[in-house]
C-alpha positions as a Markdown table, in Angstrom:
| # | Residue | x | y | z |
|---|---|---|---|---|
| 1 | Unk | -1.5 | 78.7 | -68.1 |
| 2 | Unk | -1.5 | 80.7 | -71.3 |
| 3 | Unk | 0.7 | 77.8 | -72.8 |
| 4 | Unk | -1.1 | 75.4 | -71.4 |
| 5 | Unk | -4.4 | 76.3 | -73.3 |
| 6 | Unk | -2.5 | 76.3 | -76.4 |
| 7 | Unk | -1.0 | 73.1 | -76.4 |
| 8 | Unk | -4.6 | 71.5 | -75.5 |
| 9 | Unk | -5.6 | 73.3 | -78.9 |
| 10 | Unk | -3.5 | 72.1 | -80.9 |
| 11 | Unk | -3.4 | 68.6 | -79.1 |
| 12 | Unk | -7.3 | 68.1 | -79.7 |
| 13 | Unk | -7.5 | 69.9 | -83.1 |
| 14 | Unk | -7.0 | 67.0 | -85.4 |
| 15 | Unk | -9.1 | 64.5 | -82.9 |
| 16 | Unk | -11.6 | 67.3 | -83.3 |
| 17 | Unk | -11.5 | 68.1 | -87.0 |
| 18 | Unk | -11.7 | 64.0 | -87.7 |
| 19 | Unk | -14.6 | 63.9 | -85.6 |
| 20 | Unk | -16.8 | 66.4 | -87.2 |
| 21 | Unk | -15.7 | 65.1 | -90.7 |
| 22 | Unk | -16.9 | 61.3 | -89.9 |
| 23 | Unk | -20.0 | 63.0 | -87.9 |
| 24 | Unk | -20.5 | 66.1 | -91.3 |
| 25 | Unk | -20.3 | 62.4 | -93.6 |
| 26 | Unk | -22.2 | 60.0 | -91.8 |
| 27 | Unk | -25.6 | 62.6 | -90.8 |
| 28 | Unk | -25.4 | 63.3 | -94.5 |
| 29 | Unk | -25.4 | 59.5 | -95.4 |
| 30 | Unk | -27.9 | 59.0 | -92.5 |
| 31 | Unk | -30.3 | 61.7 | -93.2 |
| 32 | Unk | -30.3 | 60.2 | -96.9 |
| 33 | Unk | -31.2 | 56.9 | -95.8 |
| 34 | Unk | -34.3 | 57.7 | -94.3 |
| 35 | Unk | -36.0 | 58.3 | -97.7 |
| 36 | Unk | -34.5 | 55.1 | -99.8 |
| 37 | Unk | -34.1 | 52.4 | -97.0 |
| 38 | Unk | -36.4 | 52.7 | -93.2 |
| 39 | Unk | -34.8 | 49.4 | -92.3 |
| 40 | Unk | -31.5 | 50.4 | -92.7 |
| 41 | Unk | -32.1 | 53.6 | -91.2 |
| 42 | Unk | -33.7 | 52.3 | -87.6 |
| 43 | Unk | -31.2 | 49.8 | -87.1 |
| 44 | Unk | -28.2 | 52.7 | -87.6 |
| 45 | Unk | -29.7 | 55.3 | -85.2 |
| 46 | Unk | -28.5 | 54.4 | -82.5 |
| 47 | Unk | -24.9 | 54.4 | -84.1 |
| 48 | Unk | -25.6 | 57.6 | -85.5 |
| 49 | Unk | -26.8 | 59.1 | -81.6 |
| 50 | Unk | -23.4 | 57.4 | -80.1 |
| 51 | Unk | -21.2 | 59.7 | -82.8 |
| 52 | Unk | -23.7 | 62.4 | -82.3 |
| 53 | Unk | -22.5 | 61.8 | -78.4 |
| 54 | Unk | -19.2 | 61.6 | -78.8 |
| 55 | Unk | -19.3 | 64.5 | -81.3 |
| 56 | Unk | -20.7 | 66.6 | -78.6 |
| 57 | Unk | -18.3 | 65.4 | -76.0 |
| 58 | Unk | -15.1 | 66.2 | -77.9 |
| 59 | Unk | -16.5 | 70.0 | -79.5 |
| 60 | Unk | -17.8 | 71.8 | -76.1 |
| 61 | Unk | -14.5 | 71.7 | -74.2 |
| 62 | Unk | -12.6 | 72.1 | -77.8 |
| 63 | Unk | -14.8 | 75.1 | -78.4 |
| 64 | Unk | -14.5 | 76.3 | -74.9 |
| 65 | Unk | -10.4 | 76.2 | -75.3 |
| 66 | Unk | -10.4 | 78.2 | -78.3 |
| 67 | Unk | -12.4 | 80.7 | -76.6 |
| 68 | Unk | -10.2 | 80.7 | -73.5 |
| 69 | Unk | -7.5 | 81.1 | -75.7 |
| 70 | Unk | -8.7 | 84.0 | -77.5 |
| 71 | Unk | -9.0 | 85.6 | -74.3 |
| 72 | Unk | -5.5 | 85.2 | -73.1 |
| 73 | Unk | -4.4 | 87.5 | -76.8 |
C-alpha cells in the first residue's frame, strides 16, 4: 500500500503543479480585469469558476496523498 501511495504522488504531482500554475496566473489576470475591463471580466467568470473547480478537484485528494504518505514514514 505504502508503494502504492507513492506512485499516486508522483503520478499526480506534475498534473497538480500545472494546475495550480494555470489557476495562480489566470486569478491574478482575472482579479486584475475586474478594475480595467467589467465586460471582459463577467463574461470569463464562469471560466475562471470551472478552473477554480477543477483546481479544487485535482488538490484535495493530491493533498490528502501527501499526507497519507507522510504517515506511512
Amino acid at each position: 500500500m505504502k508503494y502504492i501511495h507513492i506512485l499516486l504522488t508522483i503520478t499526480l504531482g506534475p498534473i497538480y503543479w500545472l494546475i495550480n500554475i494555470i489557476h495562480t496566473k489566470t486569478q491574478k489576470w482575472y482579479f486584475n480585469m475586474h478594475s480595467k475591463d467589467k465586460v471582459v471580466w463577467y463574461l470569463f467568470t464562469p471560466f475562471y469558476w470551472i478552473l477554480v473547480i477543477i483546481t479544487f478537484i485535482i488538490s484535495v485528494p493530491y493533498e490528502f496523498l501527501i499526507a497519507q504518505t507522510s504517515k506511512l514514514h
